[in-house]
Amino acid sequence: MNPIGVVAALATFLSVWFGHVSVRKVEFISATIWIPTTIFTTLGLIVGFLSLSTANRPLSVALGILSITLLIDALEFRRQQNRVKKGHAPANPNNPRHARILQEYASATTQDLLKRDPTEQVLSAEQAQTTL
Amino acid sequence: MNYFGLLTGISTLFIIGLGFPLVIHSERILGYLWWPYMLGLGLVLVAVSLFIQADWLAVSVGVLGATFAWGSTELKEQAVRAELGWYPLNSNRIKSPFENLIRKWKAPHL
C-alpha cells in the first residue's frame, strides 16, 4: 500500500475547498483586491518554500499542492470581482468597492442567483429573481 | 532541496484545470443527477492510487480522483448556471441510472 496518492487527493480536495470558500468570503468583505492578493501570494510562496525544504515526501506533496492553490487563489480575487460586476456573484452593498460596482454596472446585483435548486428548465430574468 | 512536492503542485494545477471542462460537459451531456457516479469514480481512483508503487503516478491518480470528487459537488451549481442562460442548456441529457432515487438525495455543494 502506497498512501502518497491519498495524501495528494486529500490535499487537493481540501485546498480547493478552502480556496473556493475563502476567495468568495474575503472578496465579499475586503475593501481592496490587492491586500488579499498580496497575502495569498506571500502565503503561497512561504508554503512553497516549506515544501522545497522538507525531506518528508508526503508532507512535501501536501505543501506543494497547497502552495500552488494559494497562488491561484491570489489571482482568483480579481476574477471574483469580475463575476460580481456581471452579477454572477452577489455584491455586498456595505463594501465600498462593491457599492461602486453596483453604481457602475447595471448587471451587478446583491442577490446570489446560484443559491437555488435546479428546475431543469430555462429561467427568464424575471424568474431568476423571483424564484430565489 | 526537495522538488517533488512543488512539481506535484504544478501537475495538480493542470489536472484541476481539466475539472472545468469536465464539469461543464458532464452537466451538458449527462445532467447534474450523475453526481453520485462522478463522486464514486473519484473515490475509486483514490483507492486505486493506494496500489500504485511509483509515487509520481500514485499522486497523479490520487489528484485525478480528488478532481472527480470535487467535480461532483459542482454539477448542481453548473446546472443552475445553464438554467440562468450563462451556459447552453441541453434538454436531451442522458438519463442517469436510478435517476428517481438520486433525485430524492440532496446533491452536494461545498
PDB file of C-alpha atoms in Angstrom:
ATOM      1  CA  MET A   1       0.000   0.000   0.000  1.00  0.00           C
ATOM      2  CA  ASN A   2       1.319   3.431  -1.020  1.00  0.00           C
ATOM      3  CA  PRO A   3      -0.523   6.244   0.848  1.00  0.00           C
ATOM      4  CA  ILE A   4       1.041   9.153  -1.079  1.00  0.00           C
ATOM      5  CA  GLY A   5      -1.813   9.263  -3.641  1.00  0.00           C
ATOM      6  CA  VAL A   6      -4.384   9.541  -0.841  1.00  0.00           C
ATOM      7  CA  VAL A   7      -2.304  12.327   0.762  1.00  0.00           C
ATOM      8  CA  ALA A   8      -2.260  14.168  -2.593  1.00  0.00           C
ATOM      9  CA  ALA A   9      -6.014  13.620  -3.095  1.00  0.00           C
ATOM     10  CA  LEU A  10      -6.867  14.941   0.385  1.00  0.00           C
ATOM     11  CA  ALA A  11      -4.521  17.923  -0.034  1.00  0.00           C
ATOM     12  CA  THR A  12      -6.118  18.728  -3.404  1.00  0.00           C
ATOM     13  CA  PHE A  13      -9.730  18.406  -2.227  1.00  0.00           C
ATOM     14  CA  LEU A  14      -9.189  20.392   0.994  1.00  0.00           C
ATOM     15  CA  SER A  15      -7.048  23.103  -0.692  1.00  0.00           C
ATOM     16  CA  VAL A  16      -9.600  23.597  -3.475  1.00  0.00           C
ATOM     17  CA  TRP A  17     -12.437  23.692  -0.914  1.00  0.00           C
ATOM     18  CA  PHE A  18     -10.574  26.218   1.250  1.00  0.00           C
ATOM     19  CA  GLY A  19      -9.764  28.407  -1.768  1.00  0.00           C
ATOM     20  CA  HIS A  20     -13.290  28.178  -3.189  1.00  0.00           C
ATOM     21  CA  VAL A  21     -14.875  29.390   0.069  1.00  0.00           C
ATOM     22  CA  SER A  22     -12.194  31.873   1.198  1.00  0.00           C
ATOM     23  CA  VAL A  23     -11.949  33.729  -2.142  1.00  0.00           C
ATOM     24  CA  ARG A  24     -15.720  34.304  -2.157  1.00  0.00           C
ATOM     25  CA  LYS A  25     -15.898  35.353   1.503  1.00  0.00           C
ATOM     26  CA  VAL A  26     -12.785  37.555   1.523  1.00  0.00           C
ATOM     27  CA  GLU A  27     -13.614  39.268  -1.796  1.00  0.00           C
ATOM     28  CA  PHE A  28     -17.136  39.958  -0.418  1.00  0.00           C
ATOM     29  CA  ILE A  29     -15.856  41.905   2.597  1.00  0.00           C
ATOM     30  CA  SER A  30     -12.463  43.266   1.526  1.00  0.00           C
ATOM     31  CA  ALA A  31     -12.343  46.947   0.553  1.00  0.00           C
ATOM     32  CA  THR A  32      -9.380  46.255  -1.746  1.00  0.00           C
ATOM     33  CA  ILE A  33      -8.309  43.441  -4.070  1.00  0.00           C
ATOM     34  CA  TRP A  34      -4.581  43.982  -3.730  1.00  0.00           C
ATOM     35  CA  ILE A  35      -4.362  43.263   0.027  1.00  0.00           C
ATOM     36  CA  PRO A  36      -5.848  39.725  -0.087  1.00  0.00           C
ATOM     37  CA  THR A  37      -3.956  39.080  -3.341  1.00  0.00           C
ATOM     38  CA  THR A  38      -0.676  40.036  -1.641  1.00  0.00           C
ATOM     39  CA  ILE A  39      -1.450  37.974   1.487  1.00  0.00           C
ATOM     40  CA  PHE A  40      -2.335  34.842  -0.522  1.00  0.00           C
ATOM     41  CA  THR A  41       0.715  35.282  -2.789  1.00  0.00           C
ATOM     42  CA  THR A  42       3.004  35.605   0.253  1.00  0.00           C
ATOM     43  CA  LEU A  43       1.423  32.566   1.941  1.00  0.00           C
ATOM     44  CA  GLY A  44       1.727  30.572  -1.301  1.00  0.00           C
ATOM     45  CA  LEU A  45       5.434  31.407  -1.598  1.00  0.00           C
ATOM     46  CA  ILE A  46       6.120  30.566   2.079  1.00  0.00           C
ATOM     47  CA  VAL A  47       4.306  27.210   1.811  1.00  0.00           C
ATOM     48  CA  GLY A  48       6.160  26.520  -1.459  1.00  0.00           C
ATOM     49  CA  PHE A  49       9.487  27.182   0.267  1.00  0.00           C
ATOM     50  CA  LEU A  50       8.487  24.825   3.109  1.00  0.00           C
ATOM     51  CA  SER A  51       7.609  22.164   0.519  1.00  0.00           C
ATOM     52  CA  LEU A  52      11.075  22.523  -1.024  1.00  0.00           C
ATOM     53  CA  SER A  53      12.730  22.411   2.407  1.00  0.00           C
ATOM     54  CA  THR A  54      11.212  19.230   3.832  1.00  0.00           C
ATOM     55  CA  ALA A  55      12.737  15.822   3.202  1.00  0.00           C
ATOM     56  CA  ASN A  56       9.431  14.112   4.062  1.00  0.00           C
ATOM     57  CA  ARG A  57       7.902  13.274   0.666  1.00  0.00           C
ATOM     58  CA  PRO A  58       4.164  13.072   1.636  1.00  0.00           C
ATOM     59  CA  LEU A  59       4.470  16.368   3.556  1.00  0.00           C
ATOM     60  CA  SER A  60       6.295  17.933   0.614  1.00  0.00           C
ATOM     61  CA  VAL A  61       3.446  16.821  -1.702  1.00  0.00           C
ATOM     62  CA  ALA A  62       0.710  18.243   0.582  1.00  0.00           C
ATOM     63  CA  LEU A  63       2.571  21.563   0.957  1.00  0.00           C
ATOM     64  CA  GLY A  64       3.365  21.738  -2.774  1.00  0.00           C
ATOM     65  CA  ILE A  65      -0.316  21.337  -3.688  1.00  0.00           C
ATOM     66  CA  LEU A  66      -1.382  23.884  -1.026  1.00  0.00           C
ATOM     67  CA  SER A  67       1.266  26.329  -2.279  1.00  0.00           C
ATOM     68  CA  ILE A  68       0.087  26.257  -5.894  1.00  0.00           C
ATOM     69  CA  THR A  69      -3.595  26.502  -4.947  1.00  0.00           C
ATOM     70  CA  LEU A  70      -2.874  29.543  -2.724  1.00  0.00           C
ATOM     71  CA  LEU A  71      -1.076  31.233  -5.643  1.00  0.00           C
ATOM     72  CA  ILE A  72      -4.031  30.519  -7.963  1.00  0.00           C
ATOM     73  CA  ASP A  73      -6.451  31.791  -5.280  1.00  0.00           C
ATOM     74  CA  ALA A  74      -4.447  35.041  -5.221  1.00  0.00           C
ATOM     75  CA  LEU A  75      -5.336  35.501  -8.926  1.00  0.00           C
ATOM     76  CA  GLU A  76      -8.953  34.466  -8.298  1.00  0.00           C
ATOM     77  CA  PHE A  77      -9.747  37.609  -6.259  1.00  0.00           C
ATOM     78  CA  ARG A  78      -9.649  39.699  -9.460  1.00  0.00           C
ATOM     79  CA  ARG A  79     -11.755  37.127 -11.324  1.00  0.00           C
ATOM     80  CA  GLN A  80     -14.286  37.025  -8.468  1.00  0.00           C
ATOM     81  CA  GLN A  81     -14.627  40.810  -8.698  1.00  0.00           C
ATOM     82  CA  ASN A  82     -15.401  40.401 -12.411  1.00  0.00           C
ATOM     83  CA  ARG A  83     -18.125  37.865 -11.507  1.00  0.00           C
ATOM     84  CA  VAL A  84     -19.633  40.457  -9.147  1.00  0.00           C
ATOM     85  CA  LYS A  85     -19.639  43.025 -11.985  1.00  0.00           C
ATOM     86  CA  LYS A  86     -21.509  40.566 -14.235  1.00  0.00           C
ATOM     87  CA  GLY A  87     -23.997  39.629 -11.495  1.00  0.00           C
ATOM     88  CA  HIS A  88     -22.681  36.072 -11.386  1.00  0.00           C
ATOM     89  CA  ALA A  89     -21.739  36.556  -7.720  1.00  0.00           C
ATOM     90  CA  PRO A  90     -23.556  38.747  -5.182  1.00  0.00           C
ATOM     91  CA  ALA A  91     -22.335  42.268  -4.395  1.00  0.00           C
ATOM     92  CA  ASN A  92     -22.075  43.465  -0.806  1.00  0.00           C
ATOM     93  CA  PRO A  93     -23.617  46.971  -0.544  1.00  0.00           C
ATOM     94  CA  ASN A  94     -21.738  47.526   2.754  1.00  0.00           C
ATOM     95  CA  ASN A  95     -18.386  47.082   0.973  1.00  0.00           C
ATOM     96  CA  PRO A  96     -17.393  50.461  -0.592  1.00  0.00           C
ATOM     97  CA  ARG A  97     -15.715  48.721  -3.562  1.00  0.00           C
ATOM     98  CA  HIS A  98     -18.868  46.699  -4.243  1.00  0.00           C
ATOM     99  CA  ALA A  99     -21.076  49.769  -3.698  1.00  0.00           C
ATOM    100  CA  ARG A 100     -19.166  51.450  -6.560  1.00  0.00           C
ATOM    101  CA  ILE A 101     -19.602  48.346  -8.735  1.00  0.00           C
ATOM    102  CA  LEU A 102     -23.364  48.398  -8.024  1.00  0.00           C
ATOM    103  CA  GLN A 103     -23.479  52.025  -9.221  1.00  0.00           C
ATOM    104  CA  GLU A 104     -21.345  51.484 -12.329  1.00  0.00           C
ATOM    105  CA  TYR A 105     -22.550  48.074 -13.577  1.00  0.00           C
ATOM    106  CA  ALA A 106     -26.244  47.520 -14.297  1.00  0.00           C
ATOM    107  CA  SER A 107     -25.663  43.752 -14.307  1.00  0.00           C
ATOM    108  CA  ALA A 108     -24.359  43.741 -10.693  1.00  0.00           C
ATOM    109  CA  THR A 109     -26.822  42.528  -8.057  1.00  0.00           C
ATOM    110  CA  THR A 110     -26.904  41.876  -4.327  1.00  0.00           C
ATOM    111  CA  GLN A 111     -28.725  38.585  -4.921  1.00  0.00           C
ATOM    112  CA  ASP A 112     -26.956  35.231  -5.124  1.00  0.00           C
ATOM    113  CA  LEU A 113     -28.668  33.882  -8.239  1.00  0.00           C
ATOM    114  CA  LEU A 114     -26.963  30.498  -7.891  1.00  0.00           C
ATOM    115  CA  LYS A 115     -28.450  29.821  -4.464  1.00  0.00           C
ATOM    116  CA  ARG A 116     -31.316  27.612  -5.648  1.00  0.00           C
ATOM    117  CA  ASP A 117     -32.061  24.053  -6.663  1.00  0.00           C
ATOM    118  CA  PRO A 118     -32.066  23.169 -10.384  1.00  0.00           C
ATOM    119  CA  THR A 119     -35.501  23.209 -12.062  1.00  0.00           C
ATOM    120  CA  GLU A 120     -34.261  21.606 -15.310  1.00  0.00           C
ATOM    121  CA  GLN A 121     -35.755  24.396 -17.448  1.00  0.00           C
ATOM    122  CA  VAL A 122     -34.559  27.757 -18.737  1.00  0.00           C
ATOM    123  CA  LEU A 123     -35.313  30.604 -16.336  1.00  0.00           C
ATOM    124  CA  SER A 124     -36.220  34.072 -17.602  1.00  0.00           C
ATOM    125  CA  ALA A 125     -34.509  37.063 -15.981  1.00  0.00           C
ATOM    126  CA  GLU A 126     -37.717  37.691 -14.020  1.00  0.00           C
ATOM    127  CA  GLN A 127     -37.986  34.057 -12.891  1.00  0.00           C
ATOM    128  CA  ALA A 128     -34.325  34.139 -11.899  1.00  0.00           C
ATOM    129  CA  GLN A 129     -35.113  36.955  -9.457  1.00  0.00           C
ATOM    130  CA  THR A 130     -38.490  35.726  -8.190  1.00  0.00           C
ATOM    131  CA  THR A 131     -37.721  32.035  -7.702  1.00  0.00           C
ATOM    132  CA  LEU A 132     -34.898  32.613  -5.227  1.00  0.00           C
TER     133      LEU A 132
ATOM    134  CA  MET B   1      16.010  20.941  -1.948  1.00  0.00           C
ATOM    135  CA  ASN B   2      13.082  18.545  -2.470  1.00  0.00           C
ATOM    136  CA  TYR B   3      11.381  19.460  -5.767  1.00  0.00           C
ATOM    137  CA  PHE B   4       8.894  16.558  -5.760  1.00  0.00           C
ATOM    138  CA  GLY B   5       6.181  18.409  -3.790  1.00  0.00           C
ATOM    139  CA  LEU B   6       6.268  21.584  -5.871  1.00  0.00           C
ATOM    140  CA  LEU B   7       6.292  19.617  -9.142  1.00  0.00           C
ATOM    141  CA  THR B   8       3.273  17.739  -7.782  1.00  0.00           C
ATOM    142  CA  GLY B   9       1.592  21.092  -7.094  1.00  0.00           C
ATOM    143  CA  ILE B  10       2.214  22.245 -10.666  1.00  0.00           C
ATOM    144  CA  SER B  11       0.890  18.988 -12.147  1.00  0.00           C
ATOM    145  CA  THR B  12      -2.121  19.274  -9.801  1.00  0.00           C
ATOM    146  CA  LEU B  13      -2.816  22.678 -11.332  1.00  0.00           C
ATOM    147  CA  PHE B  14      -3.077  21.095 -14.801  1.00  0.00           C
ATOM    148  CA  ILE B  15      -5.205  18.166 -13.572  1.00  0.00           C
ATOM    149  CA  ILE B  16      -7.597  20.547 -11.739  1.00  0.00           C
ATOM    150  CA  GLY B  17      -7.690  22.571 -14.973  1.00  0.00           C
ATOM    151  CA  LEU B  18      -9.264  19.504 -16.611  1.00  0.00           C
ATOM    152  CA  GLY B  19     -12.001  19.689 -13.961  1.00  0.00           C
ATOM    153  CA  PHE B  20     -13.561  22.825 -15.503  1.00  0.00           C
ATOM    154  CA  PRO B  21     -14.423  21.287 -18.919  1.00  0.00           C
ATOM    155  CA  LEU B  22     -15.227  18.024 -17.109  1.00  0.00           C
ATOM    156  CA  VAL B  23     -17.993  19.701 -15.073  1.00  0.00           C
ATOM    157  CA  ILE B  24     -19.286  21.848 -17.971  1.00  0.00           C
ATOM    158  CA  HIS B  25     -19.504  18.993 -20.486  1.00  0.00           C
ATOM    159  CA  SER B  26     -20.714  16.384 -17.982  1.00  0.00           C
ATOM    160  CA  GLU B  27     -23.566  18.649 -16.903  1.00  0.00           C
ATOM    161  CA  ARG B  28     -24.460  19.488 -20.509  1.00  0.00           C
ATOM    162  CA  ILE B  29     -24.390  15.903 -21.799  1.00  0.00           C
ATOM    163  CA  LEU B  30     -25.442  13.965 -18.700  1.00  0.00           C
ATOM    164  CA  GLY B  31     -27.002  16.413 -16.221  1.00  0.00           C
ATOM    165  CA  TYR B  32     -26.353  17.016 -12.538  1.00  0.00           C
ATOM    166  CA  LEU B  33     -28.129  13.805 -11.472  1.00  0.00           C
ATOM    167  CA  TRP B  34     -24.996  11.867 -12.425  1.00  0.00           C
ATOM    168  CA  TRP B  35     -23.203  13.349  -9.383  1.00  0.00           C
ATOM    169  CA  PRO B  36     -23.093  10.068  -7.333  1.00  0.00           C
ATOM    170  CA  TYR B  37     -21.349   8.322 -10.249  1.00  0.00           C
ATOM    171  CA  MET B  38     -18.760  11.094 -10.599  1.00  0.00           C
ATOM    172  CA  LEU B  39     -18.157  11.013  -6.843  1.00  0.00           C
ATOM    173  CA  GLY B  40     -17.867   7.206  -6.908  1.00  0.00           C
ATOM    174  CA  LEU B  41     -15.392   7.318  -9.808  1.00  0.00           C
ATOM    175  CA  GLY B  42     -13.289   9.823  -7.868  1.00  0.00           C
ATOM    176  CA  LEU B  43     -13.235   7.641  -4.755  1.00  0.00           C
ATOM    177  CA  VAL B  44     -12.346   4.547  -6.816  1.00  0.00           C
ATOM    178  CA  LEU B  45      -9.409   6.419  -8.385  1.00  0.00           C
ATOM    179  CA  VAL B  46      -8.153   7.495  -4.943  1.00  0.00           C
ATOM    180  CA  ALA B  47      -8.424   3.879  -3.754  1.00  0.00           C
ATOM    181  CA  VAL B  48      -6.572   2.630  -6.869  1.00  0.00           C
ATOM    182  CA  SER B  49      -3.709   5.048  -6.095  1.00  0.00           C
ATOM    183  CA  LEU B  50      -3.018   3.030  -2.929  1.00  0.00           C
ATOM    184  CA  PHE B  51      -1.877   0.097  -5.060  1.00  0.00           C
ATOM    185  CA  ILE B  52       0.479   2.090  -7.323  1.00  0.00           C
ATOM    186  CA  GLN B  53       4.122   1.844  -6.277  1.00  0.00           C
ATOM    187  CA  ALA B  54       5.528   4.700  -8.406  1.00  0.00           C
ATOM    188  CA  ASP B  55       4.994   7.838  -6.305  1.00  0.00           C
ATOM    189  CA  TRP B  56       4.501  10.226  -9.236  1.00  0.00           C
ATOM    190  CA  LEU B  57       1.802   8.000 -10.765  1.00  0.00           C
ATOM    191  CA  ALA B  58       0.081   7.391  -7.388  1.00  0.00           C
ATOM    192  CA  VAL B  59      -0.013  11.164  -6.803  1.00  0.00           C
ATOM    193  CA  SER B  60      -1.402  11.866 -10.304  1.00  0.00           C
ATOM    194  CA  VAL B  61      -4.139   9.236  -9.962  1.00  0.00           C
ATOM    195  CA  GLY B  62      -4.989  10.476  -6.440  1.00  0.00           C
ATOM    196  CA  VAL B  63      -5.262  14.082  -7.628  1.00  0.00           C
ATOM    197  CA  LEU B  64      -7.387  12.993 -10.612  1.00  0.00           C
ATOM    198  CA  GLY B  65      -9.676  11.176  -8.139  1.00  0.00           C
ATOM    199  CA  ALA B  66      -9.956  14.313  -5.998  1.00  0.00           C
ATOM    200  CA  THR B  67     -10.777  16.325  -9.142  1.00  0.00           C
ATOM    201  CA  PHE B  68     -13.683  13.985  -9.989  1.00  0.00           C
ATOM    202  CA  ALA B  69     -14.900  14.086  -6.352  1.00  0.00           C
ATOM    203  CA  TRP B  70     -14.781  17.913  -6.356  1.00  0.00           C
ATOM    204  CA  GLY B  71     -16.451  17.992  -9.773  1.00  0.00           C
ATOM    205  CA  SER B  72     -19.381  16.012  -8.377  1.00  0.00           C
ATOM    206  CA  THR B  73     -20.009  18.845  -5.894  1.00  0.00           C
ATOM    207  CA  GLU B  74     -20.008  21.416  -8.712  1.00  0.00           C
ATOM    208  CA  LEU B  75     -22.557  19.737 -11.018  1.00  0.00           C
ATOM    209  CA  LYS B  76     -25.643  21.128  -9.253  1.00  0.00           C
ATOM    210  CA  GLU B  77     -24.434  24.730  -9.426  1.00  0.00           C
ATOM    211  CA  GLN B  78     -23.410  24.237 -13.062  1.00  0.00           C
ATOM    212  CA  ALA B  79     -26.995  23.058 -13.821  1.00  0.00           C
ATOM    213  CA  VAL B  80     -28.283  26.317 -12.307  1.00  0.00           C
ATOM    214  CA  ARG B  81     -25.791  28.336 -14.401  1.00  0.00           C
ATOM    215  CA  ALA B  82     -27.189  26.682 -17.545  1.00  0.00           C
ATOM    216  CA  GLU B  83     -30.777  27.442 -16.466  1.00  0.00           C
ATOM    217  CA  LEU B  84     -29.821  31.093 -15.950  1.00  0.00           C
ATOM    218  CA  GLY B  85     -28.503  31.220 -19.536  1.00  0.00           C
ATOM    219  CA  TRP B  86     -24.839  31.576 -18.562  1.00  0.00           C
ATOM    220  CA  TYR B  87     -24.098  28.261 -20.350  1.00  0.00           C
ATOM    221  CA  PRO B  88     -26.066  26.403 -23.055  1.00  0.00           C
ATOM    222  CA  LEU B  89     -28.815  24.199 -21.643  1.00  0.00           C
ATOM    223  CA  ASN B  90     -29.323  20.785 -23.224  1.00  0.00           C
ATOM    224  CA  SER B  91     -32.831  19.391 -22.738  1.00  0.00           C
ATOM    225  CA  ASN B  92     -31.884  15.972 -24.184  1.00  0.00           C
ATOM    226  CA  ARG B  93     -29.466  14.853 -21.497  1.00  0.00           C
ATOM    227  CA  ILE B  94     -28.711  11.173 -20.997  1.00  0.00           C
ATOM    228  CA  LYS B  95     -30.713   9.967 -18.009  1.00  0.00           C
ATOM    229  CA  SER B  96     -28.703   8.603 -15.118  1.00  0.00           C
ATOM    230  CA  PRO B  97     -29.406   5.086 -13.819  1.00  0.00           C
ATOM    231  CA  PHE B  98     -31.692   5.260 -10.751  1.00  0.00           C
ATOM    232  CA  GLU B  99     -32.479   8.901 -11.551  1.00  0.00           C
ATOM    233  CA  ASN B 100     -35.705   8.950  -9.499  1.00  0.00           C
ATOM    234  CA  LEU B 101     -33.864   7.667  -6.443  1.00  0.00           C
ATOM    235  CA  ILE B 102     -30.979  10.136  -6.884  1.00  0.00           C
ATOM    236  CA  ARG B 103     -33.484  12.989  -7.253  1.00  0.00           C
ATOM    237  CA  LYS B 104     -34.544  12.354  -3.636  1.00  0.00           C
ATOM    238  CA  TRP B 105     -30.982  12.832  -2.377  1.00  0.00           C
ATOM    239  CA  LYS B 106     -29.565  16.287  -1.722  1.00  0.00           C
ATOM    240  CA  ALA B 107     -26.878  16.979  -4.349  1.00  0.00           C
ATOM    241  CA  PRO B 108     -23.661  18.055  -2.600  1.00  0.00           C
ATOM    242  CA  HIS B 109     -22.394  21.593  -2.897  1.00  0.00           C
ATOM    243  CA  LEU B 110     -19.477  22.975  -0.899  1.00  0.00           C
TER     244      LEU B 110
END
